[in-house]
PDB file of C-alpha atoms in Angstrom:
ATOM      1  CA  MET A 199      -6.477 -15.361 -22.093  1.00 54.00           C
ATOM      2  CA  SER A 200      -8.853 -13.746 -24.561  1.00 65.00           C
ATOM      3  CA  PHE A 201      -8.025 -10.990 -26.994  1.00 70.00           C
ATOM      4  CA  ARG A 202     -10.745  -8.779 -25.524  1.00 75.00           C
ATOM      5  CA  ASP A 203      -9.362  -9.081 -21.955  1.00 75.00           C
ATOM      6  CA  LEU A 204      -5.883  -8.113 -23.114  1.00 76.00           C
ATOM      7  CA  ARG A 205      -7.228  -5.198 -25.146  1.00 79.00           C
ATOM      8  CA  ASN A 206      -9.336  -3.928 -22.230  1.00 80.00           C
ATOM      9  CA  PHE A 207      -6.343  -4.241 -19.878  1.00 78.00           C
ATOM     10  CA  THR A 208      -4.027  -2.216 -22.124  1.00 78.00           C
ATOM     11  CA  GLU A 209      -6.677   0.488 -22.656  1.00 82.00           C
ATOM     12  CA  MET A 210      -7.457   0.764 -18.929  1.00 81.00           C
ATOM     13  CA  MET A 211      -3.759   1.007 -18.018  1.00 80.00           C
ATOM     14  CA  ARG A 212      -3.318   3.751 -20.610  1.00 82.00           C
ATOM     15  CA  SER A 213      -6.342   5.614 -19.204  1.00 80.00           C
ATOM     16  CA  LEU A 214      -5.074   5.270 -15.634  1.00 79.00           C
ATOM     17  CA  GLY A 215      -1.803   6.934 -16.649  1.00 81.00           C
ATOM     18  CA  TYR A 216       0.662   4.028 -16.646  1.00 81.00           C
ATOM     19  CA  PRO A 217       3.976   5.549 -17.751  1.00 80.00           C
ATOM     20  CA  ARG A 218       5.098   2.880 -20.225  1.00 78.00           C
ATOM     21  CA  LEU A 219       3.298   1.358 -23.207  1.00 78.00           C
ATOM     22  CA  ILE A 220       1.952  -2.199 -22.823  1.00 78.00           C
ATOM     23  CA  SER A 221       1.491  -4.070 -26.084  1.00 74.00           C
ATOM     24  CA  MET A 222      -0.487  -7.216 -26.680  1.00 68.00           C
ATOM     25  CA  GLU A 223       2.705  -9.146 -27.342  1.00 74.00           C
ATOM     26  CA  ASN A 224       4.131  -8.634 -23.832  1.00 76.00           C
ATOM     27  CA  PHE A 225       2.195 -11.552 -22.388  1.00 75.00           C
ATOM     28  CA  ARG A 226       2.712 -14.139 -25.120  1.00 76.00           C
ATOM     29  CA  GLN A 227       5.578 -15.529 -23.021  1.00 80.00           C
ATOM     30  CA  PRO A 228       6.010 -15.417 -19.203  1.00 81.00           C
ATOM     31  CA  ASN A 229       7.111 -11.896 -18.269  1.00 80.00           C
ATOM     32  CA  PHE A 230       7.374 -11.699 -14.481  1.00 83.00           C
ATOM     33  CA  PRO A 231       9.294  -8.367 -14.292  1.00 84.00           C
ATOM     34  CA  LEU A 232       6.493  -6.607 -16.180  1.00 83.00           C
ATOM     35  CA  VAL A 233       3.791  -8.226 -14.017  1.00 83.00           C
ATOM     36  CA  ALA A 234       5.668  -7.210 -10.834  1.00 84.00           C
ATOM     37  CA  GLU A 235       6.104  -3.650 -12.099  1.00 85.00           C
ATOM     38  CA  VAL A 236       2.399  -3.381 -12.985  1.00 84.00           C
ATOM     39  CA  LEU A 237       1.344  -4.823  -9.597  1.00 85.00           C
ATOM     40  CA  ILE A 238       3.545  -2.375  -7.680  1.00 84.00           C
ATOM     41  CA  TRP A 239       2.186   0.530  -9.739  1.00 85.00           C
ATOM     42  CA  LEU A 240      -1.439  -0.530  -9.188  1.00 83.00           C
ATOM     43  CA  VAL A 241      -0.939  -1.004  -5.430  1.00 83.00           C
ATOM     44  CA  LYS A 242       0.768   2.401  -5.132  1.00 83.00           C
ATOM     45  CA  ARG A 243      -2.075   3.919  -7.166  1.00 80.00           C
ATOM     46  CA  TYR A 244      -4.579   2.371  -4.738  1.00 79.00           C
ATOM     47  CA  ASP A 245      -2.605   3.245  -1.561  1.00 80.00           C
ATOM     48  CA  PRO A 246       0.552   5.408  -1.912  1.00 79.00           C
ATOM     49  CA  ASN A 247       1.623   4.431   1.636  1.00 80.00           C
ATOM     50  CA  ALA A 248       1.571   0.692   0.933  1.00 79.00           C
ATOM     51  CA  ASP A 249       4.766  -1.160   1.864  1.00 78.00           C
ATOM     52  CA  LEU A 250       5.601  -4.050  -0.483  1.00 80.00           C
ATOM     53  CA  PRO A 251       8.790  -6.097  -0.994  1.00 80.00           C
ATOM     54  CA  GLU A 252      10.138  -5.044  -4.379  1.00 76.00           C
ATOM     55  CA  ASP A 253      12.927  -7.644  -4.646  1.00 78.00           C
ATOM     56  CA  THR A 254      11.973 -10.317  -7.229  1.00 80.00           C
ATOM     57  CA  GLU A 255      15.332 -11.748  -8.242  1.00 82.00           C
ATOM     58  CA  THR A 256      14.952 -15.220  -6.708  1.00 84.00           C
ATOM     59  CA  GLU A 257      12.026 -17.638  -6.708  1.00 84.00           C
ATOM     60  CA  GLN A 258      11.513 -17.197  -2.964  1.00 84.00           C
ATOM     61  CA  ASP A 259      11.398 -13.409  -3.332  1.00 84.00           C
ATOM     62  CA  ARG A 260       8.827 -13.723  -6.101  1.00 85.00           C
ATOM     63  CA  VAL A 261       6.614 -15.981  -4.011  1.00 87.00           C
ATOM     64  CA  ILE A 262       6.787 -13.535  -1.078  1.00 86.00           C
ATOM     65  CA  PHE A 263       6.015 -10.634  -3.414  1.00 84.00           C
ATOM     66  CA  ILE A 264       2.939 -12.339  -4.941  1.00 85.00           C
ATOM     67  CA  LYS A 265       1.641 -13.317  -1.478  1.00 87.00           C
ATOM     68  CA  SER A 266       2.100  -9.774  -0.168  1.00 86.00           C
ATOM     69  CA  VAL A 267       0.211  -8.237  -3.101  1.00 84.00           C
ATOM     70  CA  SER A 268      -2.633 -10.774  -2.799  1.00 84.00           C
ATOM     71  CA  GLN A 269      -2.984 -10.189   0.946  1.00 85.00           C
ATOM     72  CA  PHE A 270      -2.948  -6.404   0.483  1.00 82.00           C
ATOM     73  CA  MET A 271      -5.653  -6.444  -2.211  1.00 83.00           C
ATOM     74  CA  ALA A 272      -7.776  -8.903  -0.200  1.00 82.00           C
ATOM     75  CA  LEU A 273      -7.616  -6.766   2.967  1.00 82.00           C
ATOM     76  CA  LYS A 274      -7.752  -3.265   1.482  1.00 77.00           C
ATOM     77  CA  ALA A 275      -9.817  -3.661  -1.704  1.00 76.00           C
ATOM     78  CA  HIS A 276     -11.604  -6.991  -1.007  1.00 80.00           C
ATOM     79  CA  ILE A 277     -10.291  -8.348  -4.314  1.00 82.00           C
ATOM     80  CA  LYS A 278      -9.363 -12.047  -4.398  1.00 84.00           C
ATOM     81  CA  LEU A 279      -6.435 -12.748  -6.724  1.00 83.00           C
ATOM     82  CA  ASN A 280      -5.262 -16.125  -8.034  1.00 82.00           C
ATOM     83  CA  THR A 281      -1.621 -16.326  -6.950  1.00 82.00           C
ATOM     84  CA  LYS A 282      -0.798 -19.206  -9.334  1.00 83.00           C
ATOM     85  CA  ARG A 283      -1.917 -17.231 -12.357  1.00 81.00           C
ATOM     86  CA  LEU A 284      -0.045 -14.141 -11.191  1.00 79.00           C
ATOM     87  CA  TYR A 285       3.124 -16.185 -10.677  1.00 81.00           C
ATOM     88  CA  SER A 286       2.854 -17.709 -14.168  1.00 80.00           C
ATOM     89  CA  ALA A 287       3.161 -14.117 -15.505  1.00 76.00           C
ATOM     90  CA  ASP A 288       1.622 -14.979 -18.875  1.00 78.00           C
ATOM     91  CA  GLY A 289      -1.758 -14.359 -20.456  1.00 75.00           C
ATOM     92  CA  TYR A 290      -3.615 -15.879 -17.502  1.00 78.00           C
ATOM     93  CA  ALA A 291      -2.104 -13.219 -15.226  1.00 79.00           C
ATOM     94  CA  VAL A 292      -3.894 -10.555 -17.289  1.00 79.00           C
ATOM     95  CA  LYS A 293      -7.276 -11.791 -15.975  1.00 81.00           C
ATOM     96  CA  GLU A 294      -6.086 -11.233 -12.406  1.00 82.00           C
ATOM     97  CA  LEU A 295      -4.564  -7.838 -13.203  1.00 81.00           C
ATOM     98  CA  LEU A 296      -7.821  -6.891 -14.903  1.00 80.00           C
ATOM     99  CA  LYS A 297      -9.668  -7.282 -11.578  1.00 83.00           C
ATOM    100  CA  VAL A 298      -7.612  -4.507  -9.989  1.00 81.00           C
ATOM    101  CA  THR A 299      -7.523  -2.230 -13.026  1.00 81.00           C
ATOM    102  CA  THR A 300     -11.309  -2.493 -13.424  1.00 84.00           C
ATOM    103  CA  VAL A 301     -11.845  -1.211  -9.864  1.00 81.00           C
ATOM    104  CA  LEU A 302      -9.438   1.711 -10.334  1.00 80.00           C
ATOM    105  CA  TYR A 303     -10.814   2.525 -13.791  1.00 80.00           C
ATOM    106  CA  THR A 304     -14.408   2.522 -12.515  1.00 83.00           C
ATOM    107  CA  ALA A 305     -13.447   4.799  -9.621  1.00 79.00           C
ATOM    108  CA  MET A 306     -11.657   7.159 -11.985  1.00 79.00           C
ATOM    109  CA  LYS A 307     -14.666   7.329 -14.320  1.00 78.00           C
ATOM    110  CA  SER A 308     -17.077   8.032 -11.467  1.00 75.00           C
ATOM    111  CA  ASN A 309     -14.736  10.712 -10.122  1.00 69.00           C
ATOM    112  CA  ASN A 310     -14.480  12.347 -13.544  1.00 65.00           C
ATOM    113  CA  THR A 311     -18.258  12.285 -13.852  1.00 65.00           C
ATOM    114  CA  ALA A 312     -18.629  13.977 -10.448  1.00 56.00           C
ATOM    115  CA  ASP A 313     -16.018  16.589 -11.427  1.00 57.00           C
ATOM    116  CA  MET A 314     -17.896  17.356 -14.631  1.00 60.00           C
ATOM    117  CA  GLN A 315     -21.139  17.781 -12.690  1.00 59.00           C
ATOM    118  CA  ASP A 316     -19.419  20.118 -10.223  1.00 56.00           C
ATOM    119  CA  LEU A 317     -17.935  22.072 -13.119  1.00 53.00           C
ATOM    120  CA  ASN A 318     -21.338  22.483 -14.749  1.00 55.00           C
ATOM    121  CA  SER A 319     -22.898  23.621 -11.492  1.00 54.00           C
ATOM    122  CA  ASN A 320     -20.087  26.140 -10.992  1.00 53.00           C
ATOM    123  CA  GLU A 321     -20.626  27.505 -14.498  1.00 51.00           C
ATOM    124  CA  ASP A 322     -24.347  27.958 -13.752  1.00 49.00           C
ATOM    125  CA  GLU A 323     -23.495  29.815 -10.556  1.00 47.00           C
ATOM    126  CA  GLY A 324     -21.056  32.211 -12.169  1.00 46.00           C
ATOM    127  CA  ASP A 325     -21.486  34.881  -9.493  1.00 45.00           C
ATOM    128  CA  MET A 326     -20.096  32.633  -6.738  1.00 42.00           C
ATOM    129  CA  LEU A 327     -16.309  32.570  -6.292  1.00 41.00           C
ATOM    130  CA  ALA A 328     -14.552  29.298  -5.473  1.00 44.00           C
ATOM    131  CA  TYR A 329     -12.103  29.860  -2.657  1.00 47.00           C
ATOM    132  CA  ASP A 330      -9.672  27.131  -1.699  1.00 52.00           C
ATOM    133  CA  ILE A 331      -8.734  27.402   1.990  1.00 56.00           C
ATOM    134  CA  SER A 332      -6.725  24.185   2.097  1.00 59.00           C
ATOM    135  CA  SER A 333      -3.493  26.149   1.599  1.00 61.00           C
ATOM    136  CA  ARG A 334      -4.235  28.408   4.604  1.00 70.00           C
ATOM    137  CA  ILE A 335      -5.135  25.805   7.209  1.00 76.00           C
ATOM    138  CA  GLY A 336      -1.939  26.616   9.123  1.00 77.00           C
ATOM    139  CA  GLU A 337      -2.883  30.281   9.335  1.00 80.00           C
ATOM    140  CA  LEU A 338      -6.375  29.383  10.560  1.00 80.00           C
ATOM    141  CA  LYS A 339      -4.944  27.172  13.309  1.00 83.00           C
ATOM    142  CA  GLU A 340      -2.555  29.944  14.368  1.00 85.00           C
ATOM    143  CA  ALA A 341      -5.378  32.499  14.433  1.00 86.00           C
ATOM    144  CA  ARG A 342      -7.517  30.167  16.567  1.00 85.00           C
ATOM    145  CA  LYS A 343      -4.620  29.687  18.994  1.00 86.00           C
ATOM    146  CA  LEU A 344      -4.029  33.445  19.256  1.00 88.00           C
ATOM    147  CA  ALA A 345      -7.740  34.066  19.844  1.00 88.00           C
ATOM    148  CA  SER A 346      -7.778  31.594  22.758  1.00 86.00           C
ATOM    149  CA  GLU A 347      -4.614  33.182  24.230  1.00 88.00           C
ATOM    150  CA  ILE A 348      -6.116  36.682  23.944  1.00 91.00           C
ATOM    151  CA  THR A 349      -9.242  35.503  25.741  1.00 89.00           C
ATOM    152  CA  THR A 350      -7.191  33.947  28.548  1.00 88.00           C
ATOM    153  CA  LYS A 351      -4.944  37.008  28.925  1.00 89.00           C
ATOM    154  CA  GLY A 352      -7.968  39.319  28.982  1.00 87.00           C
ATOM    155  CA  ALA A 353      -9.648  37.291  31.746  1.00 87.00           C
ATOM    156  CA  SER A 354      -6.427  37.328  33.819  1.00 87.00           C
ATOM    157  CA  LEU A 355      -6.025  41.078  33.318  1.00 87.00           C
ATOM    158  CA  TYR A 356      -9.627  41.666  34.362  1.00 85.00           C
ATOM    159  CA  ASP A 357      -9.093  39.677  37.602  1.00 85.00           C
ATOM    160  CA  LEU A 358      -5.887  41.595  38.413  1.00 84.00           C
ATOM    161  CA  LEU A 359      -7.536  44.965  37.820  1.00 84.00           C
ATOM    162  CA  GLY A 360     -10.340  43.907  40.173  1.00 83.00           C
ATOM    163  CA  LYS A 361      -7.760  43.406  42.946  1.00 83.00           C
ATOM    164  CA  GLU A 362      -6.185  46.839  42.400  1.00 82.00           C
ATOM    165  CA  VAL A 363      -8.358  48.505  45.076  1.00 80.00           C
ATOM    166  CA  GLU A 364      -7.209  46.005  47.741  1.00 80.00           C
ATOM    167  CA  LEU A 365      -3.533  46.078  46.746  1.00 82.00           C
ATOM    168  CA  ARG A 366      -3.234  49.850  46.380  1.00 83.00           C
ATOM    169  CA  ASP A 367      -3.015  50.512  50.135  1.00 81.00           C
ATOM    170  CA  ALA A 368      -0.500  47.702  50.726  1.00 81.00           C
ATOM    171  CA  ARG A 369       1.681  48.965  47.875  1.00 80.00           C
ATOM    172  CA  SER A 370       1.610  52.528  49.176  1.00 81.00           C
ATOM    173  CA  THR A 371       2.554  51.334  52.680  1.00 80.00           C
ATOM    174  CA  VAL A 372       5.529  49.314  51.390  1.00 74.00           C
ATOM    175  CA  ILE A 373       6.770  52.194  49.242  1.00 76.00           C
ATOM    176  CA  ALA A 374       6.462  54.706  52.080  1.00 76.00           C
ATOM    177  CA  ARG A 375       8.277  52.508  54.619  1.00 72.00           C
ATOM    178  CA  SER A 376      11.947  53.416  55.156  1.00 70.00           C
ATOM    179  CA  LEU A 377      14.521  50.668  54.645  1.00 66.00           C
ATOM    180  CA  GLU A 378      16.815  49.645  57.521  1.00 72.00           C
ATOM    181  CA  ILE A 379      20.508  49.145  56.716  1.00 78.00           C
ATOM    182  CA  ASN A 380      20.791  46.047  58.918  1.00 81.00           C
ATOM    183  CA  GLU A 381      17.973  44.238  57.135  1.00 78.00           C
ATOM    184  CA  VAL A 382      19.391  45.111  53.717  1.00 77.00           C
ATOM    185  CA  GLU A 383      22.864  43.924  54.754  1.00 83.00           C
ATOM    186  CA  LYS A 384      21.432  40.678  56.158  1.00 85.00           C
ATOM    187  CA  SER A 385      19.513  40.006  52.923  1.00 84.00           C
ATOM    188  CA  LEU A 386      22.608  40.653  50.813  1.00 87.00           C
ATOM    189  CA  LYS A 387      24.711  38.271  52.966  1.00 89.00           C
ATOM    190  CA  ASN A 388      22.074  35.562  52.611  1.00 90.00           C
ATOM    191  CA  SER A 389      22.044  36.045  48.862  1.00 90.00           C
ATOM    192  CA  VAL A 390      25.868  35.857  48.709  1.00 92.00           C
ATOM    193  CA  LYS A 391      25.849  32.619  50.734  1.00 91.00           C
ATOM    194  CA  ALA A 392      23.215  31.137  48.450  1.00 91.00           C
ATOM    195  CA  VAL A 393      25.270  32.041  45.364  1.00 92.00           C
ATOM    196  CA  GLU A 394      28.442  30.583  46.929  1.00 92.00           C
ATOM    197  CA  GLY A 395      26.561  27.347  47.641  1.00 91.00           C
ATOM    198  CA  GLU A 396      25.419  27.141  44.020  1.00 91.00           C
ATOM    199  CA  ILE A 397      29.013  27.753  42.831  1.00 92.00           C
ATOM    200  CA  LYS A 398      30.320  24.994  45.093  1.00 90.00           C
ATOM    201  CA  LYS A 399      27.665  22.607  43.854  1.00 90.00           C
ATOM    202  CA  THR A 400      28.591  23.458  40.247  1.00 88.00           C
ATOM    203  CA  HIS A 401      32.302  22.763  40.925  1.00 87.00           C
ATOM    204  CA  ASN A 402      31.431  19.394  42.450  1.00 86.00           C
ATOM    205  CA  MET A 403      29.377  18.545  39.374  1.00 85.00           C
ATOM    206  CA  LEU A 404      32.321  19.522  37.131  1.00 84.00           C
ATOM    207  CA  ASP A 405      34.641  17.257  39.150  1.00 82.00           C
ATOM    208  CA  ASN A 406      32.150  14.407  38.779  1.00 84.00           C
ATOM    209  CA  VAL A 407      31.997  15.037  35.023  1.00 83.00           C
ATOM    210  CA  ALA A 408      35.773  14.674  34.786  1.00 79.00           C
ATOM    211  CA  SER A 409      35.704  11.361  36.671  1.00 82.00           C
ATOM    212  CA  ASP A 410      32.785  10.125  34.559  1.00 84.00           C
ATOM    213  CA  GLU A 411      34.696  11.065  31.428  1.00 86.00           C
ATOM    214  CA  ALA A 412      37.704   9.034  32.584  1.00 85.00           C
ATOM    215  CA  ASN A 413      35.471   6.037  33.315  1.00 87.00           C
ATOM    216  CA  LEU A 414      33.827   6.292  29.906  1.00 90.00           C
ATOM    217  CA  GLU A 415      37.200   6.448  28.147  1.00 90.00           C
ATOM    218  CA  ALA A 416      38.291   3.317  30.008  1.00 90.00           C
ATOM    219  CA  LYS A 417      35.087   1.524  28.970  1.00 92.00           C
ATOM    220  CA  ILE A 418      35.572   2.646  25.352  1.00 93.00           C
ATOM    221  CA  GLU A 419      39.116   1.257  25.300  1.00 92.00           C
ATOM    222  CA  LYS A 420      37.840  -2.015  26.741  1.00 93.00           C
ATOM    223  CA  ARG A 421      35.101  -2.245  24.109  1.00 93.00           C
ATOM    224  CA  LYS A 422      37.609  -1.501  21.353  1.00 93.00           C
ATOM    225  CA  SER A 423      39.857  -4.349  22.484  1.00 92.00           C
ATOM    226  CA  GLU A 424      36.850  -6.701  22.623  1.00 93.00           C
ATOM    227  CA  LEU A 425      35.803  -5.578  19.135  1.00 94.00           C
ATOM    228  CA  GLU A 426      39.264  -6.299  17.736  1.00 93.00           C
ATOM    229  CA  ARG A 427      39.262  -9.782  19.289  1.00 93.00           C
ATOM    230  CA  ASN A 428      35.810 -10.520  17.900  1.00 93.00           C
ATOM    231  CA  GLN A 429      36.824  -9.300  14.432  1.00 92.00           C
ATOM    232  CA  LYS A 430      39.836 -11.572  14.454  1.00 91.00           C
ATOM    233  CA  ARG A 431      37.670 -14.481  15.568  1.00 90.00           C
ATOM    234  CA  LEU A 432      35.147 -13.697  12.823  1.00 89.00           C
ATOM    235  CA  ALA A 433      37.888 -13.657  10.201  1.00 88.00           C
ATOM    236  CA  THR A 434      39.091 -17.039  11.460  1.00 86.00           C
ATOM    237  CA  LEU A 435      35.590 -18.499  11.335  1.00 81.00           C
ATOM    238  CA  GLN A 436      35.011 -17.184   7.811  1.00 80.00           C
ATOM    239  CA  THR A 437      38.069 -18.991   6.537  1.00 82.00           C
ATOM    240  CA  VAL A 438      36.858 -22.315   7.987  1.00 79.00           C
ATOM    241  CA  ARG A 439      34.454 -24.250   5.750  1.00 76.00           C
ATOM    242  CA  PRO A 440      31.564 -25.802   7.711  1.00 75.00           C
ATOM    243  CA  ALA A 441      31.342 -29.588   7.811  1.00 76.00           C
ATOM    244  CA  TYR A 442      27.816 -29.651   6.405  1.00 82.00           C
ATOM    245  CA  MET A 443      28.561 -27.264   3.500  1.00 82.00           C
ATOM    246  CA  ASP A 444      29.087 -30.043   0.930  1.00 83.00           C
ATOM    247  CA  GLU A 445      25.789 -31.657   1.796  1.00 88.00           C
ATOM    248  CA  TYR A 446      24.079 -28.261   1.734  1.00 88.00           C
ATOM    249  CA  GLU A 447      25.375 -27.473  -1.758  1.00 88.00           C
ATOM    250  CA  LYS A 448      24.344 -30.912  -2.992  1.00 90.00           C
ATOM    251  CA  LEU A 449      20.829 -30.484  -1.595  1.00 92.00           C
ATOM    252  CA  GLU A 450      20.644 -27.011  -3.100  1.00 92.00           C
ATOM    253  CA  GLU A 451      21.452 -28.413  -6.540  1.00 93.00           C
ATOM    254  CA  GLU A 452      18.826 -31.133  -6.102  1.00 94.00           C
ATOM    255  CA  LEU A 453      16.297 -28.517  -5.032  1.00 95.00           C
ATOM    256  CA  ALA A 454      17.010 -26.453  -8.153  1.00 94.00           C
ATOM    257  CA  THR A 455      16.488 -29.530 -10.348  1.00 94.00           C
ATOM    258  CA  ILE A 456      13.264 -30.466  -8.571  1.00 95.00           C
ATOM    259  CA  TYR A 457      12.018 -26.899  -8.842  1.00 94.00           C
ATOM    260  CA  GLN A 458      12.621 -26.877 -12.591  1.00 94.00           C
ATOM    261  CA  GLU A 459      10.631 -30.092 -12.888  1.00 94.00           C
ATOM    262  CA  TYR A 460       7.884 -28.530 -10.812  1.00 94.00           C
ATOM    263  CA  LEU A 461       7.751 -25.510 -13.106  1.00 94.00           C
ATOM    264  CA  VAL A 462       7.450 -27.725 -16.184  1.00 94.00           C
ATOM    265  CA  LYS A 463       4.674 -29.802 -14.607  1.00 95.00           C
ATOM    266  CA  PHE A 464       2.888 -26.688 -13.393  1.00 94.00           C
ATOM    267  CA  ARG A 465       2.941 -25.138 -16.850  1.00 94.00           C
ATOM    268  CA  ASN A 466       1.781 -28.383 -18.425  1.00 94.00           C
ATOM    269  CA  LEU A 467      -1.026 -28.626 -15.878  1.00 94.00           C
ATOM    270  CA  SER A 468      -2.095 -25.046 -16.585  1.00 92.00           C
ATOM    271  CA  PHE A 469      -2.051 -25.733 -20.325  1.00 94.00           C
ATOM    272  CA  LEU A 470      -4.102 -28.911 -19.890  1.00 94.00           C
ATOM    273  CA  GLU A 471      -6.607 -27.120 -17.671  1.00 93.00           C
ATOM    274  CA  HIS A 472      -6.952 -24.480 -20.338  1.00 92.00           C
ATOM    275  CA  GLN A 473      -7.478 -27.175 -22.986  1.00 93.00           C
ATOM    276  CA  VAL A 474     -10.120 -28.817 -20.811  1.00 93.00           C
ATOM    277  CA  GLU A 475     -11.896 -25.478 -20.430  1.00 92.00           C
ATOM    278  CA  GLU A 476     -11.806 -24.899 -24.187  1.00 92.00           C
ATOM    279  CA  TYR A 477     -13.034 -28.425 -24.863  1.00 93.00           C
ATOM    280  CA  SER A 478     -15.875 -28.044 -22.359  1.00 92.00           C
ATOM    281  CA  LYS A 479     -16.824 -24.750 -23.935  1.00 92.00           C
ATOM    282  CA  GLN A 480     -16.866 -26.305 -27.413  1.00 92.00           C
ATOM    283  CA  GLU A 481     -18.963 -29.237 -26.193  1.00 92.00           C
ATOM    284  CA  GLN A 482     -21.402 -26.830 -24.550  1.00 92.00           C
ATOM    285  CA  GLU A 483     -21.665 -24.860 -27.788  1.00 92.00           C
ATOM    286  CA  LYS A 484     -22.267 -28.063 -29.735  1.00 92.00           C
ATOM    287  CA  LEU A 485     -25.007 -29.098 -27.308  1.00 92.00           C
ATOM    288  CA  GLU A 486     -26.620 -25.697 -27.618  1.00 92.00           C
ATOM    289  CA  GLU A 487     -26.443 -25.884 -31.413  1.00 92.00           C
ATOM    290  CA  ALA A 488     -27.947 -29.392 -31.352  1.00 91.00           C
ATOM    291  CA  GLU A 489     -30.755 -28.251 -29.076  1.00 92.00           C
ATOM    292  CA  MET A 490     -31.377 -25.280 -31.356  1.00 93.00           C
ATOM    293  CA  THR A 491     -31.493 -27.560 -34.414  1.00 92.00           C
ATOM    294  CA  ILE A 492     -33.889 -29.969 -32.711  1.00 92.00           C
ATOM    295  CA  ARG A 493     -36.081 -27.056 -31.653  1.00 90.00           C
ATOM    296  CA  LYS A 494     -36.144 -25.718 -35.219  1.00 92.00           C
ATOM    297  CA  ILE A 495     -37.029 -29.165 -36.636  1.00 92.00           C
ATOM    298  CA  SER A 496     -39.768 -29.561 -34.028  1.00 90.00           C
ATOM    299  CA  ASP A 497     -41.179 -26.146 -34.854  1.00 90.00           C
ATOM    300  CA  ARG A 498     -41.096 -26.951 -38.574  1.00 90.00           C
ATOM    301  CA  ILE A 499     -42.907 -30.270 -38.012  1.00 92.00           C
ATOM    302  CA  LYS A 500     -45.555 -28.487 -35.931  1.00 90.00           C
ATOM    303  CA  ASP A 501     -46.008 -25.895 -38.665  1.00 89.00           C
ATOM    304  CA  GLU A 502     -46.417 -28.609 -41.303  1.00 90.00           C
ATOM    305  CA  GLU A 503     -48.956 -30.439 -39.138  1.00 89.00           C
ATOM    306  CA  MET A 504     -50.907 -27.236 -38.677  1.00 89.00           C
ATOM    307  CA  LYS A 505     -50.847 -26.605 -42.420  1.00 88.00           C
ATOM    308  CA  ASN A 506     -51.995 -30.209 -43.133  1.00 86.00           C
ATOM    309  CA  ARG A 507     -54.821 -29.863 -40.620  1.00 86.00           C
ATOM    310  CA  ALA A 508     -55.857 -26.574 -42.180  1.00 84.00           C
ATOM    311  CA  LEU A 509     -55.845 -28.147 -45.681  1.00 83.00           C
ATOM    312  CA  ALA A 510     -57.853 -31.140 -44.426  1.00 81.00           C
ATOM    313  CA  ALA A 511     -60.405 -28.798 -42.858  1.00 79.00           C
ATOM    314  CA  ASP A 512     -60.719 -26.855 -46.127  1.00 76.00           C
ATOM    315  CA  ASP A 513     -61.280 -30.087 -48.086  1.00 74.00           C
ATOM    316  CA  LEU A 514     -64.044 -31.143 -45.696  1.00 74.00           C
ATOM    317  CA  ASP A 515     -65.717 -27.751 -46.099  1.00 70.00           C
ATOM    318  CA  ASP A 516     -65.587 -28.064 -49.893  1.00 68.00           C
ATOM    319  CA  ASP A 517     -67.108 -31.544 -49.802  1.00 65.00           C
ATOM    320  CA  GLY A 518     -69.883 -30.358 -47.474  1.00 56.00           C
TER     321      GLY A 518
END
């Protein structure tokens, strides 16, 4: 972790609108809750609909959380994150967080630049009024629907009016015809029979509903008795300690011990890798300095040789 990376990260987060203040001392020691909070905020800033596991209480939950964030950023933003550095939650995690914040910060700057250009163009075109129709999209959709309905109704009305000449004579004939009492009585009797049939059918349906209700009540009582038996059985099983529980607890303790050893070795390995990087960098700087010194000495020797040759040539000219 370099001081410049940490400074750039804190300034970018402040510019992006992160709600809390991040100081340069937050990452001196492993601080996984802060790293998880920052990752969730960055992912939500990139995609508000992103679904991430926010539970980070246990080691397994933290591993799942880091994997989920890495997969999301690789698929959505094409950003490859180092999961080991993120899990360490120290200064090395800042380099990985800086990858995401740089993308968001660059996008925000380009967007602000475009907004400023649009604002300047709007000021130049002062006579044009900006009208936002996004709030009236619903009204536009409703107006379009009504326009299509009016067109359809008008076409139907036009077709019906075209048939008025043909239907006028038939309508006049029907209106002028005298009604016979027998036909009217027969029609009324048929209608009464039809209504009586519907009433009978409705009564049968009501009777079936009553029987169905009785059957459902019987099934409910049966399910209740089964539920009570299962609850009693569950209570009995909960009081019984499994035979393998002792071995499970012992293995769980061993796993916790081994995991602590793994964490220590992992941190030591990260520290040693950092030391190797620093040492390699110093050696490279020394080599560059040595090459620069040799180059300077060589240039100085060449200059002296050129001066000596020039002096020798002057002496020869004087002698001649």
